[in-house]
PDB file of C-alpha atoms in Angstrom:
ATOM      1  CA  MET A  16      70.409  30.124 -72.382  1.00 53.00           C
ATOM      2  CA  LYS A  17      70.966  26.807 -74.014  1.00 59.00           C
ATOM      3  CA  LYS A  18      68.028  24.956 -75.567  1.00 62.00           C
ATOM      4  CA  GLY A  19      68.435  21.969 -73.183  1.00 61.00           C
ATOM      5  CA  VAL A  20      68.131  24.168 -70.088  1.00 62.00           C
ATOM      6  CA  TRP A  21      64.894  25.717 -71.367  1.00 64.00           C
ATOM      7  CA  LEU A  22      63.502  22.265 -72.061  1.00 58.00           C
ATOM      8  CA  LEU A  23      64.338  21.169 -68.504  1.00 61.00           C
ATOM      9  CA  ILE A  24      62.617  24.251 -67.040  1.00 61.00           C
ATOM     10  CA  ILE A  25      59.471  23.604 -69.093  1.00 59.00           C
ATOM     11  CA  VAL A  26      59.360  19.958 -67.971  1.00 55.00           C
ATOM     12  CA  LEU A  27      59.744  20.961 -64.310  1.00 56.00           C
ATOM     13  CA  LEU A  28      56.986  23.575 -64.611  1.00 54.00           C
ATOM     14  CA  LEU A  29      54.612  21.051 -66.188  1.00 51.00           C
ATOM     15  CA  ALA A  30      55.374  18.488 -63.479  1.00 52.00           C
ATOM     16  CA  GLY A  31      54.816  21.088 -60.768  1.00 50.00           C
ATOM     17  CA  SER A  32      51.511  22.120 -62.336  1.00 50.00           C
ATOM     18  CA  PHE A  33      50.346  18.489 -62.397  1.00 47.00           C
ATOM     19  CA  ILE A  34      51.213  17.945 -58.737  1.00 50.00           C
ATOM     20  CA  PHE A  35      49.510  21.231 -57.808  1.00 48.00           C
ATOM     21  CA  TRP A  36      46.366  20.193 -59.698  1.00 46.00           C
ATOM     22  CA  LYS A  37      46.384  16.643 -58.298  1.00 50.00           C
ATOM     23  CA  HIS A  38      46.659  17.711 -54.681  1.00 50.00           C
ATOM     24  CA  GLY A  39      44.319  20.678 -54.924  1.00 50.00           C
ATOM     25  CA  GLY A  40      46.826  23.433 -54.377  1.00 53.00           C
ATOM     26  CA  LEU A  41      49.184  24.134 -51.475  1.00 54.00           C
ATOM     27  CA  GLY A  42      47.210  22.170 -48.879  1.00 66.00           C
ATOM     28  CA  PRO A  43      48.464  19.175 -46.888  1.00 78.00           C
ATOM     29  CA  GLU A  44      49.426  15.929 -48.534  1.00 84.00           C
ATOM     30  CA  PRO A  45      46.406  13.652 -49.081  1.00 83.00           C
ATOM     31  CA  PRO A  46      45.871  11.115 -46.282  1.00 89.00           C
ATOM     32  CA  ALA A  47      47.610   7.769 -46.782  1.00 89.00           C
ATOM     33  CA  GLN A  48      44.435   5.944 -45.746  1.00 94.00           C
ATOM     34  CA  ILE A  49      40.775   6.938 -45.304  1.00 97.00           C
ATOM     35  CA  THR A  50      38.560   4.828 -43.034  1.00 98.00           C
ATOM     36  CA  LEU A  51      34.782   4.727 -43.414  1.00 98.00           C
ATOM     37  CA  ILE A  52      32.878   2.856 -40.700  1.00 98.00           C
ATOM     38  CA  ASN A  53      29.482   1.429 -41.612  1.00 97.00           C
ATOM     39  CA  PRO A  54      26.893  -0.563 -39.623  1.00 95.00           C
ATOM     40  CA  LEU A  55      26.291  -4.227 -40.298  1.00 92.00           C
ATOM     41  CA  GLY A  56      22.804  -4.528 -41.741  1.00 90.00           C
ATOM     42  CA  PRO A  57      21.034  -3.362 -44.878  1.00 92.00           C
ATOM     43  CA  THR A  58      23.305  -0.300 -45.059  1.00 95.00           C
ATOM     44  CA  VAL A  59      26.034  -2.568 -46.444  1.00 96.00           C
ATOM     45  CA  ILE A  60      24.100  -2.313 -49.730  1.00 97.00           C
ATOM     46  CA  PRO A  61      24.784   1.402 -50.422  1.00 97.00           C
ATOM     47  CA  VAL A  62      28.537   0.952 -49.910  1.00 97.00           C
ATOM     48  CA  ALA A  63      28.707  -2.155 -52.148  1.00 97.00           C
ATOM     49  CA  GLY A  64      29.827   0.005 -55.062  1.00 97.00           C
ATOM     50  CA  ILE A  65      32.820   1.234 -53.052  1.00 96.00           C
ATOM     51  CA  SER A  66      33.756  -2.107 -51.490  1.00 94.00           C
ATOM     52  CA  SER A  67      33.582  -3.867 -54.872  1.00 94.00           C
ATOM     53  CA  GLN A  68      35.416  -0.976 -56.608  1.00 93.00           C
ATOM     54  CA  GLN A  69      32.567  -0.589 -59.075  1.00 95.00           C
ATOM     55  CA  VAL A  70      32.694   3.060 -58.040  1.00 95.00           C
ATOM     56  CA  ILE A  71      36.266   4.044 -58.631  1.00 88.00           C
ATOM     57  CA  SER A  72      38.253   6.540 -56.636  1.00 87.00           C
ATOM     58  CA  GLU A  73      41.922   7.434 -56.434  1.00 87.00           C
ATOM     59  CA  MET A  74      41.511   7.794 -52.688  1.00 93.00           C
ATOM     60  CA  PRO A  75      42.607   4.799 -50.538  1.00 94.00           C
ATOM     61  CA  ILE A  76      39.305   3.978 -48.783  1.00 96.00           C
ATOM     62  CA  THR A  77      38.931   1.186 -46.223  1.00 96.00           C
ATOM     63  CA  ILE A  78      35.432   0.187 -45.071  1.00 97.00           C
ATOM     64  CA  GLN A  79      35.169  -1.159 -41.556  1.00 97.00           C
ATOM     65  CA  TYR A  80      31.860  -2.504 -40.188  1.00 96.00           C
ATOM     66  CA  TRP A  81      30.556  -1.802 -36.685  1.00 94.00           C
ATOM     67  CA  LYS A  82      28.065  -3.907 -34.703  1.00 90.00           C
ATOM     68  CA  ASP A  83      26.719  -1.381 -32.200  1.00 90.00           C
ATOM     69  CA  THR A  84      26.910   2.349 -31.618  1.00 90.00           C
ATOM     70  CA  ASP A  85      29.313   1.925 -28.681  1.00 92.00           C
ATOM     71  CA  GLU A  86      31.848   0.492 -31.108  1.00 95.00           C
ATOM     72  CA  ALA A  87      31.234   3.358 -33.549  1.00 96.00           C
ATOM     73  CA  VAL A  88      31.658   5.928 -30.775  1.00 96.00           C
ATOM     74  CA  ALA A  89      34.935   4.318 -29.684  1.00 96.00           C
ATOM     75  CA  LEU A  90      36.313   4.425 -33.224  1.00 97.00           C
ATOM     76  CA  LEU A  91      35.320   8.061 -33.684  1.00 96.00           C
ATOM     77  CA  ALA A  92      36.558   9.157 -30.253  1.00 95.00           C
ATOM     78  CA  SER A  93      39.941   7.488 -30.803  1.00 96.00           C
ATOM     79  CA  LYS A  94      40.164   9.077 -34.287  1.00 94.00           C
ATOM     80  CA  LYS A  95      40.371   5.665 -35.941  1.00 96.00           C
ATOM     81  CA  ALA A  96      37.495   6.583 -38.266  1.00 98.00           C
ATOM     82  CA  ASP A  97      37.412   9.503 -40.696  1.00 98.00           C
ATOM     83  CA  PHE A  98      33.863   8.933 -41.954  1.00 98.00           C
ATOM     84  CA  ALA A  99      30.912   7.111 -40.403  1.00 98.00           C
ATOM     85  CA  VAL A 100      27.472   5.945 -41.450  1.00 98.00           C
ATOM     86  CA  LEU A 101      25.283   6.451 -38.381  1.00 97.00           C
ATOM     87  CA  PRO A 102      21.611   6.541 -37.412  1.00 96.00           C
ATOM     88  CA  ILE A 103      20.660  10.220 -37.314  1.00 96.00           C
ATOM     89  CA  SER A 104      19.365  10.130 -33.732  1.00 94.00           C
ATOM     90  CA  ALA A 105      22.482   8.283 -32.523  1.00 94.00           C
ATOM     91  CA  ALA A 106      24.712  10.794 -34.332  1.00 97.00           C
ATOM     92  CA  ALA A 107      22.953  13.699 -32.615  1.00 97.00           C
ATOM     93  CA  ASN A 108      23.645  12.102 -29.231  1.00 95.00           C
ATOM     94  CA  ILE A 109      27.270  11.366 -30.162  1.00 96.00           C
ATOM     95  CA  TYR A 110      27.697  15.035 -31.128  1.00 97.00           C
ATOM     96  CA  ALA A 111      26.102  16.088 -27.833  1.00 96.00           C
ATOM     97  CA  ARG A 112      28.784  14.064 -26.019  1.00 94.00           C
ATOM     98  CA  GLY A 113      31.450  16.359 -27.499  1.00 95.00           C
ATOM     99  CA  ILE A 114      32.629  14.230 -30.419  1.00 96.00           C
ATOM    100  CA  ASN A 115      33.103  16.562 -33.370  1.00 97.00           C
ATOM    101  CA  ILE A 116      31.214  15.013 -36.292  1.00 98.00           C
ATOM    102  CA  LYS A 117      29.380  16.719 -39.132  1.00 98.00           C
ATOM    103  CA  MET A 118      26.511  15.433 -41.237  1.00 98.00           C
ATOM    104  CA  LEU A 119      27.316  15.248 -44.955  1.00 98.00           C
ATOM    105  CA  GLY A 120      23.935  13.856 -45.968  1.00 98.00           C
ATOM    106  CA  VAL A 121      21.106  11.379 -45.385  1.00 98.00           C
ATOM    107  CA  HIS A 122      20.838   8.170 -47.419  1.00 98.00           C
ATOM    108  CA  GLU A 123      18.380   5.839 -45.630  1.00 98.00           C
ATOM    109  CA  TRP A 124      14.748   6.992 -45.629  1.00 98.00           C
ATOM    110  CA  LYS A 125      12.432   3.960 -45.305  1.00 98.00           C
ATOM    111  CA  VAL A 126      12.919   0.818 -43.226  1.00 97.00           C
ATOM    112  CA  PHE A 127      10.304   0.501 -40.366  1.00 98.00           C
ATOM    113  CA  TYR A 128       7.033  -1.493 -40.473  1.00 98.00           C
ATOM    114  CA  LEU A 129       4.445  -2.901 -38.051  1.00 98.00           C
ATOM    115  CA  LEU A 130       3.683  -6.601 -38.485  1.00 97.00           C
ATOM    116  CA  ALA A 131       0.678  -8.579 -37.276  1.00 97.00           C
ATOM    117  CA  ALA A 132       0.463 -12.328 -36.842  1.00 95.00           C
ATOM    118  CA  LYS A 133      -1.367 -14.128 -39.614  1.00 90.00           C
ATOM    119  CA  ASP A 134      -4.858 -14.235 -38.086  1.00 89.00           C
ATOM    120  CA  THR A 135      -4.560 -11.075 -35.960  1.00 94.00           C
ATOM    121  CA  PRO A 136      -6.770  -8.245 -37.244  1.00 95.00           C
ATOM    122  CA  PHE A 137      -5.564  -4.640 -37.330  1.00 97.00           C
ATOM    123  CA  GLU A 138      -7.946  -1.749 -37.939  1.00 96.00           C
ATOM    124  CA  GLY A 139      -5.852   1.028 -36.444  1.00 96.00           C
ATOM    125  CA  TRP A 140      -3.870   1.717 -33.286  1.00 97.00           C
ATOM    126  CA  LYS A 141      -6.811   0.712 -31.057  1.00 97.00           C
ATOM    127  CA  SER A 142      -6.374  -2.861 -32.313  1.00 97.00           C
ATOM    128  CA  LEU A 143      -3.224  -2.984 -30.149  1.00 97.00           C
ATOM    129  CA  VAL A 144      -5.176  -2.543 -26.887  1.00 97.00           C
ATOM    130  CA  GLY A 145      -4.727  -5.602 -24.700  1.00 96.00           C
ATOM    131  CA  LYS A 146      -2.001  -6.943 -27.001  1.00 96.00           C
ATOM    132  CA  ARG A 147       1.760  -7.328 -26.802  1.00 95.00           C
ATOM    133  CA  VAL A 148       3.985  -5.473 -29.260  1.00 97.00           C
ATOM    134  CA  TYR A 149       7.620  -6.468 -29.624  1.00 97.00           C
ATOM    135  CA  THR A 150      10.097  -3.971 -30.965  1.00 96.00           C
ATOM    136  CA  ALA A 151      13.811  -4.116 -31.549  1.00 92.00           C
ATOM    137  CA  HIS A 152      16.483  -3.226 -29.025  1.00 81.00           C
ATOM    138  CA  GLY A 153      15.324  -0.696 -26.425  1.00 79.00           C
ATOM    139  CA  ARG A 154      13.296   2.321 -25.458  1.00 87.00           C
ATOM    140  CA  GLY A 155      13.722   5.380 -27.639  1.00 87.00           C
ATOM    141  CA  GLN A 156      14.466   3.941 -31.068  1.00 90.00           C
ATOM    142  CA  THR A 157      12.509   5.484 -33.938  1.00 93.00           C
ATOM    143  CA  ALA A 158       9.677   2.938 -34.314  1.00 95.00           C
ATOM    144  CA  ASP A 159       9.212   2.803 -30.541  1.00 95.00           C
ATOM    145  CA  VAL A 160       8.921   6.584 -30.196  1.00 94.00           C
ATOM    146  CA  ILE A 161       6.525   6.968 -33.119  1.00 96.00           C
ATOM    147  CA  MET A 162       4.370   4.051 -31.925  1.00 96.00           C
ATOM    148  CA  ARG A 163       4.122   5.414 -28.387  1.00 95.00           C
ATOM    149  CA  ALA A 164       3.219   8.868 -29.701  1.00 94.00           C
ATOM    150  CA  ALA A 165       0.536   7.404 -31.971  1.00 96.00           C
ATOM    151  CA  LEU A 166      -0.986   5.401 -29.113  1.00 97.00           C
ATOM    152  CA  SER A 167      -1.069   8.438 -26.837  1.00 95.00           C
ATOM    153  CA  LYS A 168      -2.694  10.507 -29.588  1.00 94.00           C
ATOM    154  CA  GLU A 169      -5.484   7.895 -29.721  1.00 96.00           C
ATOM    155  CA  GLY A 170      -5.980   8.072 -25.946  1.00 96.00           C
ATOM    156  CA  ILE A 171      -4.258   4.728 -25.403  1.00 97.00           C
ATOM    157  CA  GLU A 172      -1.769   4.468 -22.551  1.00 96.00           C
ATOM    158  CA  PRO A 173       1.455   2.715 -23.649  1.00 95.00           C
ATOM    159  CA  ASP A 174       2.702   0.053 -21.201  1.00 95.00           C
ATOM    160  CA  GLN A 175      -0.712   0.074 -19.526  1.00 96.00           C
ATOM    161  CA  ASP A 176      -3.208  -0.559 -22.328  1.00 97.00           C
ATOM    162  CA  VAL A 177      -0.585  -2.018 -24.663  1.00 97.00           C
ATOM    163  CA  LYS A 178       2.323  -4.104 -23.460  1.00 96.00           C
ATOM    164  CA  ILE A 179       5.514  -3.042 -25.288  1.00 96.00           C
ATOM    165  CA  LEU A 180       8.397  -5.488 -25.073  1.00 97.00           C
ATOM    166  CA  TYR A 181      11.997  -5.111 -26.267  1.00 96.00           C
ATOM    167  CA  ALA A 182      14.324  -7.790 -27.627  1.00 95.00           C
ATOM    168  CA  PRO A 183      17.048  -8.229 -30.253  1.00 93.00           C
ATOM    169  CA  PRO A 184      15.450  -8.347 -33.713  1.00 94.00           C
ATOM    170  CA  GLN A 185      16.664 -11.888 -34.376  1.00 93.00           C
ATOM    171  CA  GLU A 186      14.855 -13.047 -31.221  1.00 96.00           C
ATOM    172  CA  ILE A 187      11.647 -11.238 -32.221  1.00 97.00           C
ATOM    173  CA  VAL A 188      11.763 -12.922 -35.621  1.00 96.00           C
ATOM    174  CA  ALA A 189      12.063 -16.349 -33.958  1.00 96.00           C
ATOM    175  CA  LEU A 190       9.155 -15.607 -31.598  1.00 96.00           C
ATOM    176  CA  PHE A 191       7.021 -14.236 -34.440  1.00 96.00           C
ATOM    177  CA  LYS A 192       7.593 -17.295 -36.607  1.00 95.00           C
ATOM    178  CA  ALA A 193       6.766 -19.522 -33.601  1.00 94.00           C
ATOM    179  CA  GLY A 194       3.382 -17.789 -33.254  1.00 93.00           C
ATOM    180  CA  LYS A 195       4.258 -16.198 -29.902  1.00 94.00           C
ATOM    181  CA  VAL A 196       3.975 -12.559 -30.975  1.00 94.00           C
ATOM    182  CA  ASP A 197       0.791 -10.619 -31.825  1.00 94.00           C
ATOM    183  CA  PHE A 198       2.505  -7.531 -33.240  1.00 98.00           C
ATOM    184  CA  ALA A 199       6.092  -6.534 -33.990  1.00 98.00           C
ATOM    185  CA  ALA A 200       7.536  -3.134 -34.940  1.00 98.00           C
ATOM    186  CA  LEU A 201      10.711  -3.912 -36.862  1.00 97.00           C
ATOM    187  CA  PRO A 202      13.123  -2.578 -39.465  1.00 96.00           C
ATOM    188  CA  GLU A 203      13.917  -4.461 -42.651  1.00 96.00           C
ATOM    189  CA  PRO A 204      15.282  -7.059 -43.372  1.00 95.00           C
ATOM    190  CA  PHE A 205      13.805  -8.486 -40.145  1.00 96.00           C
ATOM    191  CA  VAL A 206      10.311  -7.685 -41.441  1.00 97.00           C
ATOM    192  CA  THR A 207      10.876  -9.965 -44.420  1.00 97.00           C
ATOM    193  CA  LEU A 208      12.523 -12.642 -42.268  1.00 95.00           C
ATOM    194  CA  ALA A 209       9.582 -12.645 -39.848  1.00 96.00           C
ATOM    195  CA  MET A 210       7.003 -12.912 -42.632  1.00 95.00           C
ATOM    196  CA  SER A 211       8.782 -15.688 -44.538  1.00 90.00           C
ATOM    197  CA  GLY A 212       6.675 -18.823 -44.738  1.00 85.00           C
ATOM    198  CA  ASP A 213       3.383 -16.896 -44.762  1.00 84.00           C
ATOM    199  CA  ASN A 214       3.690 -16.129 -41.056  1.00 86.00           C
ATOM    200  CA  GLY A 215       2.164 -12.668 -40.964  1.00 94.00           C
ATOM    201  CA  LYS A 216       1.550  -9.403 -42.737  1.00 96.00           C
ATOM    202  CA  ILE A 217       2.520  -5.750 -42.716  1.00 98.00           C
ATOM    203  CA  VAL A 218      -0.315  -3.701 -41.255  1.00 98.00           C
ATOM    204  CA  LEU A 219       1.346  -0.291 -41.004  1.00 98.00           C
ATOM    205  CA  ASP A 220       4.094   1.630 -42.779  1.00 98.00           C
ATOM    206  CA  PHE A 221       5.771   3.894 -40.204  1.00 98.00           C
ATOM    207  CA  GLN A 222       7.066   6.213 -42.910  1.00 98.00           C
ATOM    208  CA  LYS A 223       3.581   6.710 -44.313  1.00 98.00           C
ATOM    209  CA  TYR A 224       2.169   7.330 -40.839  1.00 97.00           C
ATOM    210  CA  TRP A 225       4.978   9.845 -40.177  1.00 97.00           C
ATOM    211  CA  GLY A 226       4.043  11.760 -43.322  1.00 97.00           C
ATOM    212  CA  GLU A 227       0.320  11.701 -42.565  1.00 96.00           C
ATOM    213  CA  SER A 228       0.765  12.795 -38.941  1.00 95.00           C
ATOM    214  CA  THR A 229       3.340  15.548 -39.552  1.00 95.00           C
ATOM    215  CA  GLY A 230       2.432  16.860 -42.996  1.00 96.00           C
ATOM    216  CA  LYS A 231       5.964  16.040 -44.130  1.00 94.00           C
ATOM    217  CA  PRO A 232       7.072  13.653 -46.913  1.00 96.00           C
ATOM    218  CA  GLU A 233       6.353   9.972 -46.253  1.00 97.00           C
ATOM    219  CA  ARG A 234       9.921   9.205 -45.264  1.00 98.00           C
ATOM    220  CA  ILE A 235      12.109   9.409 -42.159  1.00 98.00           C
ATOM    221  CA  PRO A 236      15.777  10.492 -42.106  1.00 98.00           C
ATOM    222  CA  VAL A 237      16.945   7.188 -40.627  1.00 97.00           C
ATOM    223  CA  ALA A 238      20.695   7.196 -41.284  1.00 97.00           C
ATOM    224  CA  GLY A 239      23.337   9.219 -43.062  1.00 98.00           C
ATOM    225  CA  LEU A 240      26.999   9.910 -43.750  1.00 98.00           C
ATOM    226  CA  PHE A 241      29.143  11.822 -41.255  1.00 98.00           C
ATOM    227  CA  VAL A 242      32.736  13.077 -41.269  1.00 98.00           C
ATOM    228  CA  ALA A 243      35.081  13.730 -38.379  1.00 98.00           C
ATOM    229  CA  GLY A 244      35.174  17.514 -37.988  1.00 97.00           C
ATOM    230  CA  ASP A 245      38.975  17.808 -37.851  1.00 96.00           C
ATOM    231  CA  PHE A 246      39.312  15.635 -40.967  1.00 97.00           C
ATOM    232  CA  GLN A 247      36.946  17.884 -42.911  1.00 97.00           C
ATOM    233  CA  GLU A 248      38.814  20.976 -41.731  1.00 96.00           C
ATOM    234  CA  LYS A 249      42.168  19.545 -42.829  1.00 96.00           C
ATOM    235  CA  TYR A 250      40.970  17.782 -45.979  1.00 96.00           C
ATOM    236  CA  PRO A 251      37.964  19.628 -47.433  1.00 96.00           C
ATOM    237  CA  ARG A 252      38.719  18.399 -50.950  1.00 94.00           C
ATOM    238  CA  GLU A 253      38.883  14.737 -49.896  1.00 96.00           C
ATOM    239  CA  THR A 254      35.728  15.163 -47.789  1.00 97.00           C
ATOM    240  CA  LYS A 255      33.815  16.468 -50.778  1.00 96.00           C
ATOM    241  CA  GLU A 256      35.169  13.642 -52.933  1.00 96.00           C
ATOM    242  CA  LEU A 257      34.174  10.940 -50.413  1.00 97.00           C
ATOM    243  CA  ALA A 258      30.624  12.328 -50.265  1.00 98.00           C
ATOM    244  CA  ARG A 259      30.483  12.194 -54.058  1.00 97.00           C
ATOM    245  CA  ILE A 260      31.762   8.618 -54.127  1.00 97.00           C
ATOM    246  CA  PHE A 261      29.276   7.599 -51.431  1.00 98.00           C
ATOM    247  CA  ALA A 262      26.397   9.149 -53.416  1.00 98.00           C
ATOM    248  CA  ASP A 263      27.606   7.383 -56.576  1.00 98.00           C
ATOM    249  CA  SER A 264      27.860   4.064 -54.719  1.00 98.00           C
ATOM    250  CA  THR A 265      24.316   4.425 -53.356  1.00 98.00           C
ATOM    251  CA  ARG A 266      23.061   5.142 -56.871  1.00 98.00           C
ATOM    252  CA  TRP A 267      25.044   2.221 -58.334  1.00 98.00           C
ATOM    253  CA  SER A 268      23.533  -0.194 -55.790  1.00 97.00           C
ATOM    254  CA  ASN A 269      20.016   0.998 -56.605  1.00 97.00           C
ATOM    255  CA  GLU A 270      20.665   0.461 -60.308  1.00 97.00           C
ATOM    256  CA  ASN A 271      22.533  -2.862 -59.937  1.00 97.00           C
ATOM    257  CA  VAL A 272      20.607  -4.635 -57.189  1.00 97.00           C
ATOM    258  CA  ASP A 273      21.706  -8.208 -57.942  1.00 96.00           C
ATOM    259  CA  GLN A 274      25.372  -7.219 -58.130  1.00 96.00           C
ATOM    260  CA  ALA A 275      25.099  -5.192 -54.936  1.00 97.00           C
ATOM    261  CA  LEU A 276      23.411  -8.129 -53.181  1.00 96.00           C
ATOM    262  CA  ALA A 277      26.201 -10.465 -54.242  1.00 95.00           C
ATOM    263  CA  VAL A 278      28.801  -8.068 -52.840  1.00 95.00           C
ATOM    264  CA  ALA A 279      26.835  -7.520 -49.615  1.00 94.00           C
ATOM    265  CA  ALA A 280      26.441 -11.285 -49.108  1.00 92.00           C
ATOM    266  CA  GLU A 281      30.160 -11.487 -48.339  1.00 89.00           C
ATOM    267  CA  THR A 282      29.594  -9.170 -45.368  1.00 91.00           C
ATOM    268  CA  LEU A 283      26.115 -10.417 -44.378  1.00 88.00           C
ATOM    269  CA  PRO A 284      26.228 -14.174 -45.050  1.00 86.00           C
ATOM    270  CA  THR A 285      23.490 -14.886 -42.468  1.00 86.00           C
ATOM    271  CA  ILE A 286      20.805 -13.075 -44.470  1.00 89.00           C
ATOM    272  CA  PRO A 287      19.840 -14.997 -47.633  1.00 91.00           C
ATOM    273  CA  GLN A 288      20.050 -12.908 -50.808  1.00 92.00           C
ATOM    274  CA  PRO A 289      16.345 -13.497 -51.731  1.00 93.00           C
ATOM    275  CA  VAL A 290      15.336 -12.169 -48.296  1.00 94.00           C
ATOM    276  CA  MET A 291      17.524  -9.095 -48.690  1.00 95.00           C
ATOM    277  CA  LYS A 292      16.212  -8.503 -52.218  1.00 96.00           C
ATOM    278  CA  LYS A 293      12.624  -8.624 -50.989  1.00 96.00           C
ATOM    279  CA  ALA A 294      13.542  -6.347 -48.082  1.00 97.00           C
ATOM    280  CA  LEU A 295      15.041  -3.793 -50.475  1.00 96.00           C
ATOM    281  CA  SER A 296      11.624  -3.346 -52.085  1.00 96.00           C
ATOM    282  CA  ARG A 297      10.560  -1.760 -48.775  1.00 97.00           C
ATOM    283  CA  ILE A 298      13.779   0.170 -48.068  1.00 97.00           C
ATOM    284  CA  GLU A 299      14.616   3.505 -49.643  1.00 98.00           C
ATOM    285  CA  PHE A 300      18.241   4.516 -50.137  1.00 98.00           C
ATOM    286  CA  GLU A 301      18.921   7.893 -51.710  1.00 98.00           C
ATOM    287  CA  PHE A 302      21.798  10.152 -50.754  1.00 98.00           C
ATOM    288  CA  ILE A 303      20.631  13.725 -50.207  1.00 98.00           C
ATOM    289  CA  ASP A 304      23.351  16.110 -49.115  1.00 97.00           C
ATOM    290  CA  SER A 305      23.268  18.082 -45.905  1.00 97.00           C
ATOM    291  CA  SER A 306      22.203  21.376 -47.475  1.00 96.00           C
ATOM    292  CA  LYS A 307      18.989  19.771 -48.780  1.00 97.00           C
ATOM    293  CA  SER A 308      18.249  17.168 -46.076  1.00 98.00           C
ATOM    294  CA  ARG A 309      18.974  19.390 -43.069  1.00 98.00           C
ATOM    295  CA  PRO A 310      15.409  20.778 -42.694  1.00 97.00           C
ATOM    296  CA  GLU A 311      13.942  17.260 -42.491  1.00 97.00           C
ATOM    297  CA  VAL A 312      16.648  16.171 -40.034  1.00 98.00           C
ATOM    298  CA  GLU A 313      16.076  19.197 -37.813  1.00 98.00           C
ATOM    299  CA  PHE A 314      12.328  18.581 -37.813  1.00 97.00           C
ATOM    300  CA  TYR A 315      12.800  14.864 -37.093  1.00 96.00           C
ATOM    301  CA  LEU A 316      15.168  15.460 -34.155  1.00 97.00           C
ATOM    302  CA  GLN A 317      12.929  18.202 -32.740  1.00 96.00           C
ATOM    303  CA  LYS A 318       9.935  15.848 -32.949  1.00 94.00           C
ATOM    304  CA  MET A 319      11.863  12.968 -31.370  1.00 94.00           C
ATOM    305  CA  LYS A 320      12.878  15.277 -28.506  1.00 95.00           C
ATOM    306  CA  GLU A 321       9.265  16.360 -27.963  1.00 93.00           C
ATOM    307  CA  LEU A 322       7.990  12.779 -27.996  1.00 92.00           C
ATOM    308  CA  TYR A 323      10.778  11.238 -25.896  1.00 91.00           C
ATOM    309  CA  PRO A 324      13.115  13.848 -24.321  1.00 92.00           C
ATOM    310  CA  GLN A 325      15.293  11.193 -22.671  1.00 90.00           C
ATOM    311  CA  GLY A 326      16.156   9.786 -26.116  1.00 90.00           C
ATOM    312  CA  THR A 327      17.320  13.125 -27.506  1.00 89.00           C
ATOM    313  CA  PRO A 328      18.324  15.187 -24.458  1.00 90.00           C
ATOM    314  CA  LYS A 329      20.000  17.926 -26.517  1.00 94.00           C
ATOM    315  CA  LEU A 330      19.364  19.079 -30.053  1.00 96.00           C
ATOM    316  CA  PRO A 331      22.520  19.638 -32.111  1.00 97.00           C
ATOM    317  CA  ASP A 332      23.505  23.179 -33.078  1.00 97.00           C
ATOM    318  CA  LYS A 333      24.512  24.331 -36.568  1.00 96.00           C
ATOM    319  CA  GLY A 334      27.987  22.823 -36.116  1.00 97.00           C
ATOM    320  CA  PHE A 335      26.396  19.388 -36.542  1.00 98.00           C
ATOM    321  CA  TYR A 336      25.709  20.103 -40.216  1.00 97.00           C
ATOM    322  CA  SER A 337      28.416  20.411 -42.841  1.00 95.00           C
ATOM    323  CA  SER A 338      26.317  22.999 -44.718  1.00 81.00           C
TER     324      SER A 338
END
């Protein structure tokens, strides 16, 4: 065989080997576009490394932000989202509705605090007797469930001895700053917004109370990263790579707070950067993959179901977890 033919064969073999390596073998072609949906709020910080391309990937990732869980459910159900950042309790309920999602890991662990107005004393849960407590959104969210359980444990009847009121967090902040709220159970950055101008103080850390009352670490699996089940089945290599990129982005944001804040400000212009920076001192972001975070998630969901069965009517089975 002529020398030129051999050279052509060698070149073709090398090119084939490169393509095989690049695409991970004989699997399907990589997706032309990968969509990650993420809630508007402090969780824009962990994805700042991806959105600003400080964390580099060859994969074509688009981040889309959702405003409420109904919007997230619609995107997942219509298969317009491949990955989603979701509150853990909401994700369990989405899974129970038959939408095939799998948890890749937890990344938000601390965010909830109880505030008291400036001159309102707090010496424990009994200080809430005869008072009004505002908390965000509606019945069944994490701070609400933990607060109600704590009151009951102290022999205090929620809604009877303590008036619990629900409102959007922005409205609670306005009422708190106007001196119309005794206590408020809120997530960050609304805690910082409410306290700005020396309007009040944090009297209880829900994460610390959770640890003390359960014997578990002083943190709550608040939110995490999920993948559409059929996407993971078809693209296991890309799924693993996205989880790695997400973990790297979370780490980058923790190590480059000012840069991450500047990136996040483009998505959250209504929250001043100094407020968000202060809020981050009371928020914990750390991506822990499903194999390691699963026990804490299972315990958390089991506890939420015991404390408020209507909020978590069905615990997810093993198919909810990617590992």
